[in-house]
mmCIF file of C-alpha atoms in Angstrom:
data_model
loop_
_atom_site.group_PDB
_atom_site.id
_atom_site.type_symbol
_atom_site.label_atom_id
_atom_site.label_comp_id
_atom_site.label_asym_id
_atom_site.label_seq_id
_atom_site.Cartn_x
_atom_site.Cartn_y
_atom_site.Cartn_z
ATOM 1 C CA UNK A 248 -51.635 -25.572 55.626
ATOM 2 C CA UNK A 249 -51.760 -28.530 53.245
ATOM 3 C CA UNK A 250 -52.710 -32.032 54.359
ATOM 4 C CA UNK A 251 -53.275 -35.364 52.663
ATOM 5 C CA UNK A 252 -56.639 -37.110 52.950
ATOM 6 C CA UNK A 253 -56.670 -39.051 56.216
ATOM 7 C CA UNK A 254 -54.018 -36.899 57.907
ATOM 8 C CA UNK A 255 -54.426 -34.584 60.889
ATOM 9 C CA UNK A 256 -52.860 -31.262 61.785
ATOM 10 C CA UNK A 257 -53.090 -28.701 64.545
ATOM 11 C CA UNK A 258 -54.047 -25.043 64.414
ATOM 12 C CA UNK A 259 -53.078 -22.817 67.338
ATOM 13 C CA UNK A 260 -54.049 -19.353 68.449
ATOM 14 C CA UNK A 261 -52.685 -17.449 71.462
ATOM 15 C CA UNK A 262 -56.219 -16.672 72.678
ATOM 16 C CA UNK A 263 -58.993 -19.113 73.416
ATOM 17 C CA UNK A 264 -61.937 -19.056 71.050
ATOM 18 C CA UNK A 265 -63.982 -21.289 68.790
ATOM 19 C CA UNK A 266 -62.788 -23.127 65.674
ATOM 20 C CA UNK A 267 -64.844 -23.887 62.559
ATOM 21 C CA UNK A 268 -64.424 -25.286 59.059
ATOM 22 C CA UNK A 269 -66.190 -23.717 56.071
ATOM 23 C CA UNK A 270 -66.374 -27.100 54.339
ATOM 24 C CA UNK A 271 -66.901 -29.915 56.858
ATOM 25 C CA UNK A 272 -66.923 -32.492 54.044
ATOM 26 C CA UNK A 273 -63.290 -31.575 53.311
ATOM 27 C CA UNK A 274 -62.045 -31.024 56.877
ATOM 28 C CA UNK A 275 -63.353 -31.082 60.400
ATOM 29 C CA UNK A 276 -61.786 -29.226 63.322
ATOM 30 C CA UNK A 277 -62.123 -29.849 67.033
ATOM 31 C CA UNK A 278 -62.559 -27.282 69.805
ATOM 32 C CA UNK A 279 -58.818 -27.610 70.512
ATOM 33 C CA UNK A 280 -57.739 -26.888 66.883
ATOM 34 C CA UNK A 281 -57.096 -30.478 65.771
ATOM 35 C CA UNK A 282 -58.040 -30.620 62.086
ATOM 36 C CA UNK A 283 -58.819 -33.871 60.220
ATOM 37 C CA UNK A 284 -58.512 -34.001 56.422
ATOM 38 C CA UNK A 285 -61.534 -35.919 55.110
ATOM 39 C CA UNK A 286 -61.613 -35.455 51.326
ATOM 40 C CA UNK A 287 -59.784 -33.532 48.594
ATOM 41 C CA UNK A 288 -60.616 -29.839 48.338
ATOM 42 C CA UNK A 289 -60.251 -26.601 50.275
ATOM 43 C CA UNK A 290 -61.770 -25.320 53.476
ATOM 44 C CA UNK A 291 -61.371 -22.054 55.305
ATOM 45 C CA UNK A 292 -60.505 -22.670 58.951
ATOM 46 C CA UNK A 293 -61.795 -19.878 61.183
ATOM 47 C CA UNK A 294 -60.866 -18.978 64.747
ATOM 48 C CA UNK A 295 -63.361 -16.610 66.438
ATOM 49 C CA UNK A 296 -63.050 -14.736 69.703
ATOM 50 C CA UNK A 297 -66.239 -13.067 70.890
ATOM 51 C CA UNK A 298 -66.062 -10.013 73.101
ATOM 52 C CA UNK A 299 -68.326 -7.229 74.345
ATOM 53 C CA UNK A 300 -67.310 -5.036 71.418
ATOM 54 C CA UNK A 301 -67.570 -7.616 68.666
ATOM 55 C CA UNK A 302 -65.644 -10.608 67.388
ATOM 56 C CA UNK A 303 -62.026 -11.040 66.364
ATOM 57 C CA UNK A 304 -61.764 -13.504 63.489
ATOM 58 C CA UNK A 305 -58.668 -15.169 62.059
ATOM 59 C CA UNK A 306 -58.811 -17.410 58.968
ATOM 60 C CA UNK A 307 -56.501 -19.805 57.184
ATOM 61 C CA UNK A 308 -57.035 -21.751 53.970
ATOM 62 C CA UNK A 309 -56.579 -25.511 54.325
ATOM 63 C CA UNK A 310 -55.829 -27.480 51.157
ATOM 64 C CA UNK A 311 -56.526 -31.214 51.298
ATOM 65 C CA UNK A 312 -54.869 -33.348 48.626
ATOM 66 C CA UNK A 313 -55.908 -36.871 47.712
ATOM 67 C CA UNK A 314 -53.333 -39.602 47.174
ATOM 68 C CA UNK A 315 -52.773 -40.464 43.521
ATOM 69 C CA UNK A 316 -55.475 -42.520 41.842
ATOM 70 C CA UNK A 317 -54.618 -46.177 41.269
ATOM 71 C CA UNK A 318 -52.349 -46.490 38.245
ATOM 72 C CA UNK A 319 -53.678 -48.553 35.340
ATOM 73 C CA UNK A 320 -51.747 -49.752 32.263
ATOM 74 C CA UNK A 321 -53.397 -50.906 29.054
ATOM 75 C CA UNK A 322 -52.132 -51.935 25.633
ATOM 76 C CA UNK A 323 -50.677 -54.929 23.831
ATOM 77 C CA UNK A 324 -49.237 -57.562 26.145
ATOM 78 C CA UNK A 325 -47.136 -59.200 23.412
ATOM 79 C CA UNK A 326 -44.865 -57.937 20.676
ATOM 80 C CA UNK A 327 -42.100 -59.301 18.488
ATOM 81 C CA UNK A 328 -38.397 -58.611 18.576
ATOM 82 C CA UNK A 329 -37.658 -55.399 16.684
ATOM 83 C CA UNK A 330 -41.201 -54.008 16.921
ATOM 84 C CA UNK A 331 -42.724 -51.299 19.095
ATOM 85 C CA UNK A 332 -46.056 -50.820 20.816
ATOM 86 C CA UNK A 333 -47.529 -47.919 22.787
ATOM 87 C CA UNK A 334 -48.806 -48.582 26.283
ATOM 88 C CA UNK A 335 -51.323 -46.212 27.853
ATOM 89 C CA UNK A 336 -51.394 -45.326 31.532
ATOM 90 C CA UNK A 337 -53.857 -43.568 33.749
ATOM 91 C CA UNK A 338 -53.461 -41.173 35.448
ATOM 92 C CA UNK A 339 -51.005 -39.460 33.112
ATOM 93 C CA UNK A 340 -47.722 -37.874 34.143
ATOM 94 C CA UNK A 341 -46.010 -40.894 35.678
ATOM 95 C CA UNK A 342 -42.683 -42.591 35.075
ATOM 96 C CA UNK A 343 -42.213 -45.758 32.978
ATOM 97 C CA UNK A 344 -39.591 -48.427 33.715
ATOM 98 C CA UNK A 345 -39.035 -51.969 32.447
ATOM 99 C CA UNK A 346 -37.186 -55.022 33.701
ATOM 100 C CA UNK A 347 -36.177 -57.679 31.226
ATOM 101 C CA UNK A 348 -35.104 -57.690 27.609
ATOM 102 C CA UNK A 349 -37.098 -54.766 26.210
ATOM 103 C CA UNK A 350 -36.979 -51.018 26.561
ATOM 104 C CA UNK A 351 -39.614 -48.380 27.332
ATOM 105 C CA UNK A 352 -39.597 -44.673 26.530
ATOM 106 C CA UNK A 353 -40.817 -41.830 28.737
ATOM 107 C CA UNK A 354 -44.004 -41.841 26.613
ATOM 108 C CA UNK A 355 -44.712 -45.561 27.258
ATOM 109 C CA UNK A 356 -43.505 -46.905 23.903
ATOM 110 C CA UNK A 357 -42.059 -50.395 24.436
ATOM 111 C CA UNK A 358 -39.534 -51.961 22.074
ATOM 112 C CA UNK A 359 -38.858 -55.680 21.797
ATOM 113 C CA UNK A 360 -35.076 -56.133 21.893
ATOM 114 C CA UNK A 361 -34.762 -59.864 22.528
ATOM 115 C CA UNK A 362 -37.215 -62.669 23.378
ATOM 116 C CA UNK A 363 -38.412 -62.971 26.944
ATOM 117 C CA UNK A 364 -40.943 -61.901 29.531
ATOM 118 C CA UNK A 365 -40.618 -58.361 30.849
ATOM 119 C CA UNK A 366 -42.380 -56.449 33.597
ATOM 120 C CA UNK A 367 -43.321 -52.880 32.703
ATOM 121 C CA UNK A 368 -43.823 -50.604 35.724
ATOM 122 C CA UNK A 369 -45.657 -47.279 35.774
ATOM 123 C CA UNK A 370 -45.333 -45.049 38.849
ATOM 124 C CA UNK A 371 -47.508 -41.972 39.420
ATOM 125 C CA UNK A 372 -46.544 -39.788 42.376
ATOM 126 C CA UNK A 373 -47.985 -36.710 44.061
ATOM 127 C CA UNK A 374 -47.346 -35.025 47.405
ATOM 128 C CA UNK A 375 -49.464 -37.669 49.174
ATOM 129 C CA UNK A 376 -47.772 -40.803 47.870
ATOM 130 C CA UNK A 377 -47.264 -43.054 44.880
ATOM 131 C CA UNK A 378 -49.432 -45.403 42.889
ATOM 132 C CA UNK A 379 -47.651 -48.233 41.059
ATOM 133 C CA UNK A 380 -48.941 -50.552 38.338
ATOM 134 C CA UNK A 381 -47.096 -53.458 36.756
ATOM 135 C CA UNK A 382 -47.818 -55.041 33.388
ATOM 136 C CA UNK A 383 -46.388 -58.308 32.036
ATOM 137 C CA UNK A 384 -45.055 -58.059 28.490
ATOM 138 C CA UNK A 385 -44.038 -61.021 26.344
ATOM 139 C CA UNK A 386 -41.483 -60.386 23.611
ATOM 140 C CA UNK A 387 -41.724 -63.132 21.007
ATOM 141 C CA UNK A 388 -38.827 -64.171 18.766
ATOM 142 C CA UNK A 389 -39.023 -63.619 15.044
ATOM 143 C CA UNK A 390 -39.907 -66.806 13.161
ATOM 144 C CA UNK A 391 -36.971 -68.816 11.890
ATOM 145 C CA UNK A 392 -36.685 -68.840 8.096
ATOM 146 C CA UNK A 393 -37.831 -72.143 6.663
ATOM 147 C CA UNK A 394 -35.901 -74.234 4.201
ATOM 148 C CA UNK A 395 -37.865 -75.991 1.500
ATOM 149 C CA UNK A 396 -36.924 -79.385 0.138
ATOM 150 C CA UNK A 397 -38.404 -81.219 -2.818
ATOM 151 C CA UNK A 398 -38.112 -81.314 -6.585
ATOM 152 C CA UNK A 399 -36.532 -78.259 -8.218
ATOM 153 C CA UNK A 400 -38.328 -78.639 -11.564
ATOM 154 C CA UNK A 401 -41.700 -79.851 -12.832
ATOM 155 C CA UNK A 402 -42.586 -80.968 -16.355
ATOM 156 C CA UNK A 403 -45.547 -79.356 -18.085
ATOM 157 C CA UNK A 404 -48.774 -81.151 -17.082
ATOM 158 C CA UNK A 405 -47.086 -82.986 -14.210
ATOM 159 C CA UNK A 406 -47.644 -82.980 -10.471
ATOM 160 C CA UNK A 407 -44.775 -83.297 -7.963
ATOM 161 C CA UNK A 408 -44.498 -84.992 -4.660
ATOM 162 C CA UNK A 409 -45.260 -82.476 -1.899
ATOM 163 C CA UNK A 410 -42.634 -79.919 -0.992
ATOM 164 C CA UNK A 411 -41.466 -80.068 2.616
ATOM 165 C CA UNK A 412 -40.763 -77.020 4.834
ATOM 166 C CA UNK A 413 -38.393 -77.233 7.800
ATOM 167 C CA UNK A 414 -40.758 -75.084 9.903
ATOM 168 C CA UNK A 415 -44.327 -76.467 10.065
ATOM 169 C CA UNK A 416 -47.445 -74.346 10.096
ATOM 170 C CA UNK A 417 -46.666 -71.973 7.241
ATOM 171 C CA UNK A 418 -48.730 -71.117 4.176
ATOM 172 C CA UNK A 419 -47.608 -72.133 0.682
ATOM 173 C CA UNK A 420 -47.546 -69.276 -1.812
ATOM 174 C CA UNK A 421 -46.138 -68.756 -5.266
ATOM 175 C CA UNK A 422 -45.877 -70.582 -8.509
ATOM 176 C CA UNK A 423 -47.984 -68.249 -10.670
ATOM 177 C CA UNK A 424 -48.070 -67.726 -13.622
ATOM 178 C CA UNK A 425 -46.335 -70.956 -14.688
ATOM 179 C CA UNK A 426 -47.265 -73.276 -11.833
ATOM 180 C CA UNK A 427 -49.522 -73.529 -8.795
ATOM 181 C CA UNK A 428 -48.813 -74.718 -5.263
ATOM 182 C CA UNK A 429 -51.579 -76.387 -3.250
ATOM 183 C CA UNK A 430 -52.118 -75.903 0.480
ATOM 184 C CA UNK A 431 -50.327 -79.237 0.960
ATOM 185 C CA UNK A 432 -47.222 -78.118 -0.957
ATOM 186 C CA UNK A 433 -47.948 -80.032 -4.199
ATOM 187 C CA UNK A 434 -46.687 -78.186 -7.321
ATOM 188 C CA UNK A 435 -48.654 -78.529 -10.596
ATOM 189 C CA UNK A 436 -47.569 -77.123 -13.944
#
């Protein structure tokens, strides 16, 4: 017999006798054969009939299974369109699904397909039930390319008015070896 933790079952025998459990921390059994599964493990259930010439003993192995442990997901909660990231789940062996604009592989690798907020779900199941974890995932858009306006040439020894980028917050780079660009977008040659 196999039971889940917290479940009960009934053993029967055609003759009256006494019932016992070899591991009362795993399962207890009443005088009428009602067994209660208490914790994961195994216990030998014994039915004994005593008589003037000895005892008749019958045994059965009871397996008690615990429900799945609570599922936990960890990993990056944001990624960009076109990139991937591996999520990790515990316990292992579950099934990954996603709702939204991304995708997820059987191994938990998420791919950003288009911007949005997704919900990744991990389900771990055993014979005693399922444990489900959800994980919010934000897929960020790729930055828009900036256009730069300002002077297209600089005379030797001169400084220009600052260049202007259509997308604020970037970092100015370039100019070497003939010119330099300051953090404010001013070109000097």
